[in-house]
XYZ file of C-alpha atoms in Angstrom:
578
model
C -3.353 -56.621 4.452
C -1.992 -53.512 6.171
C 0.821 -52.677 8.524
C 0.871 -50.276 11.489
C 4.133 -48.758 12.797
C 2.523 -45.624 14.628
C 1.503 -46.119 18.188
C 2.424 -49.832 18.087
C 3.923 -52.287 15.379
C 1.242 -54.740 14.297
C -0.148 -56.489 11.374
C -3.630 -56.278 10.216
C -5.446 -59.181 8.223
C -9.013 -58.373 7.211
C -9.165 -55.603 9.761
C -8.070 -57.791 12.609
C -4.832 -56.456 14.357
C -2.171 -58.646 15.591
C 0.831 -57.420 17.416
C 4.401 -58.350 16.259
C 6.051 -60.268 18.989
C 9.699 -59.606 19.896
C 11.955 -56.612 19.773
C 13.912 -58.125 16.818
C 10.865 -58.866 14.777
C 9.542 -55.307 15.247
C 12.863 -53.902 14.321
C 13.060 -56.035 11.220
C 9.574 -54.998 10.042
C 10.300 -51.408 10.788
C 13.352 -51.522 8.714
C 11.640 -53.065 5.707
C 8.816 -50.405 6.141
C 11.419 -47.690 6.101
C 12.716 -49.033 2.871
C 9.441 -49.874 1.475
C 9.459 -51.205 -2.211
C 13.304 -51.088 -2.152
C 15.520 -54.165 -1.971
C 17.344 -54.318 1.442
C 20.556 -56.182 1.346
C 21.181 -58.891 3.812
C 24.340 -57.077 5.038
C 22.358 -53.997 5.796
C 19.845 -56.041 7.948
C 22.513 -57.837 9.844
C 24.334 -54.430 10.531
C 21.045 -52.715 11.646
C 19.949 -55.554 13.968
C 23.363 -56.865 15.238
C 25.777 -54.057 14.540
C 29.395 -55.168 14.357
C 28.671 -58.874 14.755
C 28.733 -60.277 11.185
C 29.374 -63.998 11.174
C 27.849 -67.148 9.666
C 26.014 -67.572 13.012
C 24.576 -64.128 12.789
C 23.473 -64.763 9.127
C 21.696 -67.862 10.407
C 19.784 -65.770 12.990
C 18.697 -63.360 10.324
C 17.343 -66.023 8.179
C 15.379 -67.379 11.152
C 13.974 -63.865 11.769
C 13.044 -63.475 8.151
C 11.317 -66.970 8.188
C 9.307 -65.897 11.316
C 8.310 -62.559 9.944
C 7.276 -64.078 6.543
C 4.994 -66.499 8.390
C 3.168 -63.535 10.288
C 2.861 -61.539 7.146
C 1.503 -64.357 4.989
C 2.442 -65.669 1.701
C 3.799 -63.365 -1.104
C 4.337 -60.245 1.014
C 7.984 -60.583 2.157
C 9.976 -61.182 -1.161
C 13.614 -62.230 -1.542
C 16.121 -62.161 -4.225
C 20.049 -61.908 -4.777
C 19.386 -58.227 -3.996
C 17.997 -58.794 -0.647
C 14.504 -58.500 0.842
C 11.540 -56.156 0.424
C 7.927 -55.910 1.215
C 5.372 -56.254 -1.729
C 3.151 -53.571 -0.340
C 2.031 -50.264 -1.565
C 2.638 -47.121 0.591
C -1.175 -46.914 1.137
C -1.043 -50.153 3.041
C 1.284 -48.679 5.810
C -0.125 -46.101 8.154
C 3.113 -44.049 8.424
C 3.395 -43.760 4.651
C -0.238 -42.872 4.370
C -0.037 -40.217 6.981
C 3.125 -38.550 5.437
C 1.459 -38.526 1.980
C -1.808 -37.052 3.305
C 0.147 -34.416 5.429
C 2.445 -33.300 2.696
C -0.434 -33.022 0.256
C -2.612 -31.008 2.775
C 0.319 -28.618 3.456
C 1.335 -28.380 -0.155
C 1.711 -24.981 -1.965
C -0.977 -25.985 -4.456
C -3.629 -26.177 -1.857
C -5.957 -23.136 -1.784
C -5.544 -20.884 1.218
C -8.510 -19.794 3.250
C -10.569 -22.640 1.842
C -12.930 -24.870 3.826
C -11.891 -27.917 1.750
C -8.270 -27.307 2.621
C -9.107 -27.337 6.209
C -11.185 -30.620 5.821
C -7.986 -32.089 4.054
C -5.759 -30.977 6.959
C -8.143 -32.518 9.528
C -8.284 -35.755 7.463
C -4.535 -35.954 7.644
C -4.444 -35.209 11.345
C -6.873 -38.053 11.892
C -4.482 -40.527 10.336
C -1.968 -39.843 13.022
C -1.660 -43.214 15.043
C 0.786 -42.170 17.647
C 4.572 -42.082 18.108
C 6.045 -43.799 15.020
C 8.244 -46.998 15.507
C 7.809 -47.294 19.284
C 10.595 -48.991 21.173
C 12.522 -49.275 17.834
C 16.022 -47.986 17.600
C 17.514 -48.299 13.999
C 19.557 -46.165 11.836
C 17.245 -43.928 9.805
C 14.074 -44.449 11.994
C 14.995 -41.543 14.139
C 15.190 -39.045 11.270
C 11.720 -40.302 9.961
C 10.173 -40.140 13.410
C 11.335 -36.567 13.599
C 9.807 -35.718 10.176
C 6.457 -37.430 10.985
C 6.227 -35.645 14.280
C 6.980 -32.376 12.718
C 4.338 -32.853 9.997
C 1.863 -33.706 12.826
C 2.681 -30.395 14.600
C 2.507 -28.341 11.326
C -0.879 -29.975 10.443
C -2.427 -29.056 13.890
C -0.931 -25.514 13.776
C -2.316 -24.984 10.371
C -5.734 -26.213 11.370
C -5.811 -23.870 14.299
C -4.943 -20.989 11.930
C -7.819 -21.808 9.787
C -10.157 -22.092 12.745
C -9.043 -18.745 13.949
C -9.459 -17.288 10.503
C -12.840 -18.669 10.265
C -13.860 -17.143 13.592
C -14.121 -20.634 15.308
C -11.919 -19.732 18.350
C -13.252 -22.606 20.566
C -12.085 -25.206 18.086
C -8.676 -23.594 17.676
C -8.254 -23.171 21.540
C -8.996 -26.928 22.253
C -6.420 -27.890 19.527
C -3.724 -25.500 20.646
C -4.149 -26.233 24.369
C -3.310 -29.762 23.732
C -0.412 -28.870 21.310
C 1.144 -26.394 23.699
C 0.943 -28.796 26.558
C 2.754 -31.383 24.464
C 5.255 -28.883 23.060
C 5.677 -25.972 25.496
C 8.805 -24.796 23.571
C 6.658 -24.200 20.386
C 6.269 -20.564 20.510
C 4.139 -20.299 17.333
C 1.571 -22.553 18.843
C 1.788 -20.404 22.089
C 1.072 -17.227 20.173
C -1.879 -18.889 18.307
C -3.231 -20.122 21.706
C -3.065 -16.536 23.062
C -5.070 -15.385 19.894
C -7.617 -18.069 20.499
C -8.067 -17.016 24.139
C -8.646 -13.502 23.071
C -11.079 -14.484 20.181
C -13.132 -16.502 22.578
C -13.458 -13.561 25.051
C -11.076 -15.116 27.649
C -8.943 -12.101 28.143
C -8.753 -12.677 31.834
C -6.827 -15.848 31.174
C -4.180 -14.117 29.198
C -1.779 -13.067 32.078
C -1.812 -16.542 33.366
C -1.223 -17.997 29.927
C 1.765 -15.716 29.469
C 3.167 -16.680 32.886
C 2.740 -20.253 31.969
C 4.624 -19.777 28.653
C 7.489 -17.763 30.157
C 7.919 -20.469 32.919
C 8.038 -23.282 30.479
C 10.558 -21.477 28.293
C 12.631 -20.657 31.287
C 12.743 -24.243 32.464
C 13.905 -25.236 28.878
C 16.441 -22.500 28.880
C 14.958 -20.653 25.869
C 14.329 -16.827 25.684
C 10.947 -15.641 24.435
C 10.973 -14.756 20.723
C 10.206 -11.050 19.722
C 6.918 -12.244 18.199
C 5.748 -13.778 21.583
C 6.768 -10.631 23.442
C 5.040 -8.360 20.985
C 1.867 -10.422 21.194
C 1.957 -10.257 24.940
C 2.214 -6.484 24.887
C -0.575 -6.271 22.262
C -3.151 -8.469 23.939
C -2.523 -7.786 27.652
C -2.626 -4.021 27.133
C -6.115 -2.803 27.963
C -6.378 0.902 27.305
C -9.986 1.162 28.373
C -9.245 0.218 32.000
C -6.350 2.685 31.934
C -8.554 5.457 30.820
C -11.288 4.574 33.390
C -8.683 4.644 36.032
C -7.430 8.045 35.009
C -10.940 9.609 34.846
C -11.669 8.228 38.308
C -8.783 10.294 39.538
C -9.029 13.639 37.433
C -12.811 13.907 36.848
C -14.745 11.119 38.788
C -18.177 12.922 38.396
C -17.700 13.975 34.677
C -18.464 17.595 35.551
C -15.030 19.129 35.106
C -15.542 22.287 32.806
C -13.031 22.724 30.126
C -11.647 26.159 29.970
C -10.666 26.195 26.329
C -10.777 23.990 23.177
C -7.042 23.404 23.474
C -6.273 19.780 24.205
C -3.089 20.805 26.000
C -5.272 22.680 28.547
C -5.397 20.504 31.736
C -9.043 21.366 32.201
C -9.673 19.521 28.787
C -8.062 16.352 30.038
C -11.426 14.611 30.978
C -13.054 15.456 27.637
C -9.984 14.072 25.676
C -10.095 10.855 27.626
C -13.639 10.425 27.273
C -13.311 10.874 23.411
C -10.581 8.308 23.307
C -12.806 5.937 25.394
C -15.619 6.443 23.028
C -13.424 5.154 20.081
C -12.355 2.172 22.165
C -15.941 1.330 22.972
C -16.886 1.686 19.154
C -13.985 -0.636 18.245
C -15.366 -3.207 20.629
C -18.845 -2.982 19.218
C -20.340 -1.073 22.209
C -21.891 1.449 19.884
C -24.733 2.726 22.181
C -22.082 3.437 24.967
C -19.799 5.207 22.545
C -22.612 7.370 20.967
C -23.983 8.234 24.387
C -20.625 9.336 25.566
C -20.073 11.549 22.417
C -23.517 13.080 22.673
C -22.847 14.166 26.182
C -19.491 15.641 25.274
C -21.050 17.444 22.189
C -23.782 18.915 24.400
C -21.132 20.120 27.063
C -18.968 21.760 24.353
C -22.057 23.172 22.537
C -23.042 24.993 25.764
C -19.524 26.365 26.171
C -19.578 27.704 22.634
C -16.679 25.458 21.479
C -18.030 25.212 17.860
C -14.808 23.726 16.393
C -14.709 20.948 18.948
C -18.425 20.296 18.481
C -17.843 19.799 14.719
C -15.125 17.150 15.512
C -17.463 15.474 17.974
C -20.219 15.286 15.409
C -17.696 13.831 13.005
C -16.935 11.125 15.582
C -20.567 10.477 16.052
C -20.790 9.943 12.176
C -17.971 7.299 12.463
C -20.143 5.299 14.916
C -23.255 5.570 12.849
C -21.203 4.469 9.726
C -20.434 1.147 11.655
C -24.058 0.647 12.571
C -25.178 1.405 9.102
C -27.170 4.484 9.989
C -25.934 6.278 6.945
C -28.775 8.827 6.516
C -28.621 10.037 10.147
C -24.792 10.232 9.624
C -25.372 12.534 6.594
C -27.644 14.920 8.709
C -25.032 15.089 11.408
C -22.311 15.900 8.706
C -24.531 18.760 7.446
C -24.617 20.035 11.029
C -20.918 19.772 11.383
C -20.428 21.517 8.072
C -22.450 24.511 9.113
C -20.440 24.706 12.418
C -17.273 24.553 10.367
C -18.355 27.262 8.006
C -19.118 29.642 10.946
C -15.458 29.085 12.246
C -12.674 28.158 9.797
C -14.577 26.938 6.806
C -11.551 24.977 5.634
C -12.075 21.515 7.044
C -11.771 19.384 3.898
C -11.908 16.364 6.248
C -15.765 16.746 6.444
C -16.039 16.711 2.656
C -13.918 13.421 2.517
C -16.115 11.872 5.167
C -19.233 12.996 3.346
C -17.794 11.388 0.133
C -17.128 8.169 2.062
C -20.596 7.903 3.482
C -22.224 8.691 0.153
C -19.985 5.988 -1.428
C -21.391 3.394 1.002
C -24.830 4.424 0.076
C -23.983 3.798 -3.616
C -24.527 7.564 -4.530
C -21.353 7.649 -6.505
C -21.964 10.833 -8.385
C -22.553 12.838 -5.178
C -19.618 11.138 -3.665
C -17.374 12.271 -6.502
C -18.651 15.918 -6.031
C -17.954 15.646 -2.257
C -14.411 14.357 -2.941
C -13.849 17.143 -5.573
C -14.906 19.717 -2.950
C -12.273 18.396 -0.634
C -9.648 19.246 -3.247
C -6.372 17.261 -3.993
C -4.948 15.105 -1.188
C -2.992 17.667 0.807
C -2.471 18.793 4.428
C -1.979 16.515 7.235
C -0.957 12.950 6.284
C -3.939 11.356 8.046
C -6.303 13.421 5.928
C -4.362 12.262 2.893
C -4.708 8.704 3.831
C -8.542 9.238 4.177
C -8.618 10.950 0.749
C -6.860 7.955 -0.911
C -9.149 5.462 0.818
C -12.288 7.272 -0.369
C -10.638 7.511 -3.791
C -10.176 3.874 -3.879
C -13.618 3.004 -2.734
C -15.306 5.210 -5.270
C -13.067 3.728 -8.016
C -13.830 0.062 -6.906
C -17.653 0.759 -6.899
C -17.525 2.342 -10.415
C -15.563 -0.551 -12.025
C -12.059 1.111 -11.996
C -10.649 -1.958 -10.262
C -6.901 -1.367 -10.961
C -7.247 2.320 -9.906
C -8.820 1.163 -6.744
C -5.844 -1.128 -5.964
C -3.542 1.767 -6.586
C -5.414 4.027 -4.212
C -5.641 1.599 -1.427
C -1.951 0.778 -1.631
C -1.074 4.529 -1.616
C -3.144 4.962 1.506
C -1.369 1.936 3.089
C 2.155 3.156 2.256
C 1.320 6.522 3.656
C -0.182 5.170 6.840
C 2.917 3.195 7.532
C 5.108 6.265 7.659
C 6.352 7.435 11.073
C 4.167 9.758 13.166
C 1.107 9.240 10.907
C -1.953 8.606 13.006
C -4.093 6.437 10.774
C -6.315 3.516 11.418
C -4.693 0.793 9.389
C -7.430 -1.921 9.866
C -9.916 -0.389 7.396
C -6.984 0.331 4.900
C -5.969 -3.269 5.047
C -9.591 -4.338 4.363
C -9.795 -1.735 1.332
C -6.683 -3.418 -0.195
C -8.179 -6.824 0.224
C -11.421 -5.822 -1.347
C -9.801 -4.036 -4.298
C -7.551 -7.010 -5.047
C -10.478 -9.322 -4.654
C -12.427 -7.296 -7.364
C -9.553 -7.136 -9.698
C -9.282 -10.971 -9.482
C -5.912 -11.150 -7.584
C -5.769 -14.257 -5.217
C -3.337 -12.407 -3.084
C -6.511 -10.827 -1.597
C -6.774 -13.720 0.727
C -3.408 -12.982 2.323
C -4.699 -9.391 2.993
C -8.045 -10.677 4.383
C -6.201 -12.949 6.752
C -3.991 -9.979 7.925
C -7.170 -8.067 8.642
C -8.782 -10.721 10.592
C -5.762 -11.161 12.717
C -5.411 -7.602 13.247
C -9.155 -7.009 14.157
C -9.220 -10.017 16.695
C -5.992 -9.136 18.331
C -7.261 -5.418 18.912
C -10.782 -6.595 19.697
C -12.196 -4.708 16.627
C -15.357 -6.789 16.361
C -17.003 -4.497 13.692
C -13.963 -4.733 11.561
C -13.796 -8.583 12.023
C -17.552 -8.730 10.985
C -16.978 -6.520 7.933
C -13.891 -8.596 6.936
C -15.639 -11.972 7.258
C -18.674 -10.799 5.201
C -16.247 -9.362 2.488
C -14.161 -12.506 2.476
C -17.330 -14.611 2.040
C -17.896 -12.511 -1.194
C -14.364 -13.374 -2.329
C -14.879 -17.174 -1.608
C -18.078 -16.984 -3.744
C -16.200 -15.296 -6.603
C -13.563 -18.041 -6.458
C -16.263 -20.693 -6.471
C -15.926 -21.897 -2.905
C -19.487 -21.716 -1.397
C -18.735 -24.015 1.468
C -15.926 -21.684 2.758
C -18.147 -18.672 1.966
C -20.750 -20.188 4.474
C -18.235 -20.376 7.128
C -17.067 -16.715 6.824
C -20.714 -15.520 6.355
C -21.776 -17.138 9.708
C -18.743 -15.786 11.585
C -19.483 -12.288 10.179
C -23.224 -12.581 10.969
C -22.588 -13.587 14.548
C -20.006 -10.826 15.190
C -22.292 -8.187 13.426
C -25.268 -9.150 15.523
C -23.320 -9.041 18.755
C -21.834 -5.655 18.065
C -24.959 -4.209 16.604
C -23.539 -3.586 13.165
C -26.651 -3.983 11.157
C -25.190 -3.109 7.717
C -22.515 -5.826 8.117
C -25.115 -8.247 9.461
C -27.121 -7.555 6.354
C -24.089 -8.087 4.056
C -23.114 -11.338 5.874
C -26.666 -12.655 5.726
C -26.852 -11.905 2.061
C -23.575 -13.705 1.345
C -24.785 -16.624 3.482
C -28.013 -16.908 1.418
C -25.956 -16.703 -1.998
C -23.618 -19.453 -0.757
C -26.594 -21.641 0.379
C -28.261 -21.203 -3.016
C -25.165 -22.464 -4.662
C -25.055 -25.461 -2.449
C -28.733 -26.218 -3.325
C -30.269 -25.379 0.206
C -32.956 -23.057 -1.094
C -35.093 -22.965 1.997
C -32.223 -21.850 4.227
C -31.194 -19.454 1.540
C -34.635 -17.887 1.313
C -34.590 -17.493 5.223
C -31.300 -15.753 5.235
C -32.202 -13.518 2.243
C -35.210 -12.327 4.220
C -33.072 -11.716 7.289
C -30.692 -9.717 5.282
C -33.471 -7.441 3.840
C -34.829 -6.997 7.579
C -31.380 -5.759 8.574
C -31.174 -3.321 5.583
C -34.714 -2.048 6.217
C -33.762 -1.466 9.946
C -31.158 1.052 8.773
C -32.974 2.173 5.624
C -30.166 0.922 3.431
C -30.620 -0.095 -0.342
C -30.351 -3.877 -0.895
C -26.874 -4.639 -2.674
C -26.531 -6.517 -5.783
C -25.953 -10.335 -5.531
C -22.518 -11.916 -6.231
C -22.127 -13.946 -9.296
C -19.559 -16.546 -8.841
C -16.893 -17.415 -11.494
C -14.968 -20.581 -12.102
C -13.280 -22.077 -9.063
C -9.843 -20.911 -10.210
C -10.953 -17.262 -10.663
C -9.806 -17.059 -14.300
C -13.263 -15.984 -15.501
C -13.327 -13.181 -12.963
C -9.900 -12.084 -13.829
C -10.674 -12.043 -17.537
C -13.857 -9.926 -17.129
C -12.193 -7.543 -14.831
C -9.095 -7.148 -16.824
C -11.279 -6.273 -19.852
C -13.188 -3.647 -17.795
C -9.877 -2.014 -16.573
C -7.922 -2.400 -19.723
C -4.578 -2.265 -17.810
C -2.009 -4.501 -16.166
C -2.695 -5.855 -12.804
C -1.106 -3.659 -10.032
C 1.208 -5.415 -7.633
C 2.344 -3.933 -4.268
C 6.056 -3.323 -4.026
C 5.877 -4.268 -0.427
C 3.105 -6.699 0.306
C 2.097 -7.434 3.814
C 2.244 -11.141 4.520
C 0.177 -12.636 7.145
């Protein structure tokens, strides 16, 4: 036999539901469910059902109600003793108790983060929600439990939405959050998540209306928007690309304004400066062909004007685009051309050496990368250059097996990038930290991965999101979670294809193949492995080594890497929490 007290109060015999008739009967059953497996004294029952009316007559009414309920429940369920009354049922036999147990288990600290099985556990708990607990029942204690169960249901759905967003499943998150925010317009965390889901699903045009709706709902409730909500509004609604195009339409609509000098403060350089910024925005959004075409036109313009310093910078920008698409050999050729221009002018740009070292690192030419970084000298000069030096140092260390040194380098870059007035791209730095912590066997890498993904989606950095998904898939494989690795691999593969990042597409397809092999799906794994090789051949990139997963708790991975490093695990003094 089972009891339901969510949605409606009823008794189930052999799967057949029968409603409990009468408000007093429902209240009595609810009270006994609330105190399940504990003896409820007769005096407490009388006080709960007929407050302030204790008498022999009321005691008789109580016994009548007990008798009626016992008949509905069946023999041996409602027990009596000198201590009072109780139900001889397990918590699993009552829907409210089942839901609470499942929800607290799914939300527990011991559940692994960023894992597909945790999401399935959360969804299973959400499915056990049967509706408002104890409907039409007003008893001491039920109101508190009702509030607890409602709060658990809300937290479960928020957590599910966070997982869907992390896995790149924006449509599933949006469906869940739209309903949640409709039911609870005052829930600002859910509102912020819904805005992120709109952005992730490419519905940026819906954002102004969504924010107006949120502000209107909060105003009706007399609640001021939180700083987090206001920050999200500013971040997601702001569209720099449209601003730049509007400015260009005014100052240089034909694109033929000839710069007088290379000085960015010169008004005649305004069009070139804006177009270069626009190229970086297009690159971040995965529109690489447009970005590259814009940079090539600018480089040709300044080459004709003899602006060799600026041409070297534009060639360096083109290298950044090619690094995202995986065209690393062409990137090296352009770097050579930029270096020759630099030698004819200042001959002191260490940044070019650092970029060369970074490109060579991605090509697994680690000895040449070390030489290039050595040619750049020690980290000095502008803070942005120092940040890039430490990023490169970290990546070389990580690929040569010096994992703890890699963590130190990545965290040094991160701490420097957070200083005031330092112009540094923090997204790739966050990813460096996540990857280096992954390789050292530190489970906190998942917190950093989640931060990267949120940053990438909020800023519409689709190549960064693709790389982060592919990299996190590797982490899931190392922690023995092939099902979750498949989710991240597919999200990374879709984003990489869409944005034309063939290197990231190859990595995501390779991780997908490895995960499918671990799941026993050999035919699909073979297909995706061939797809990965086609991506790598497309950009003439060497095929990376496969990932060998360790035990599910990561202890084998940690022990192996600790032995390689021979040092204590490095911890950040100021971790970023997602």
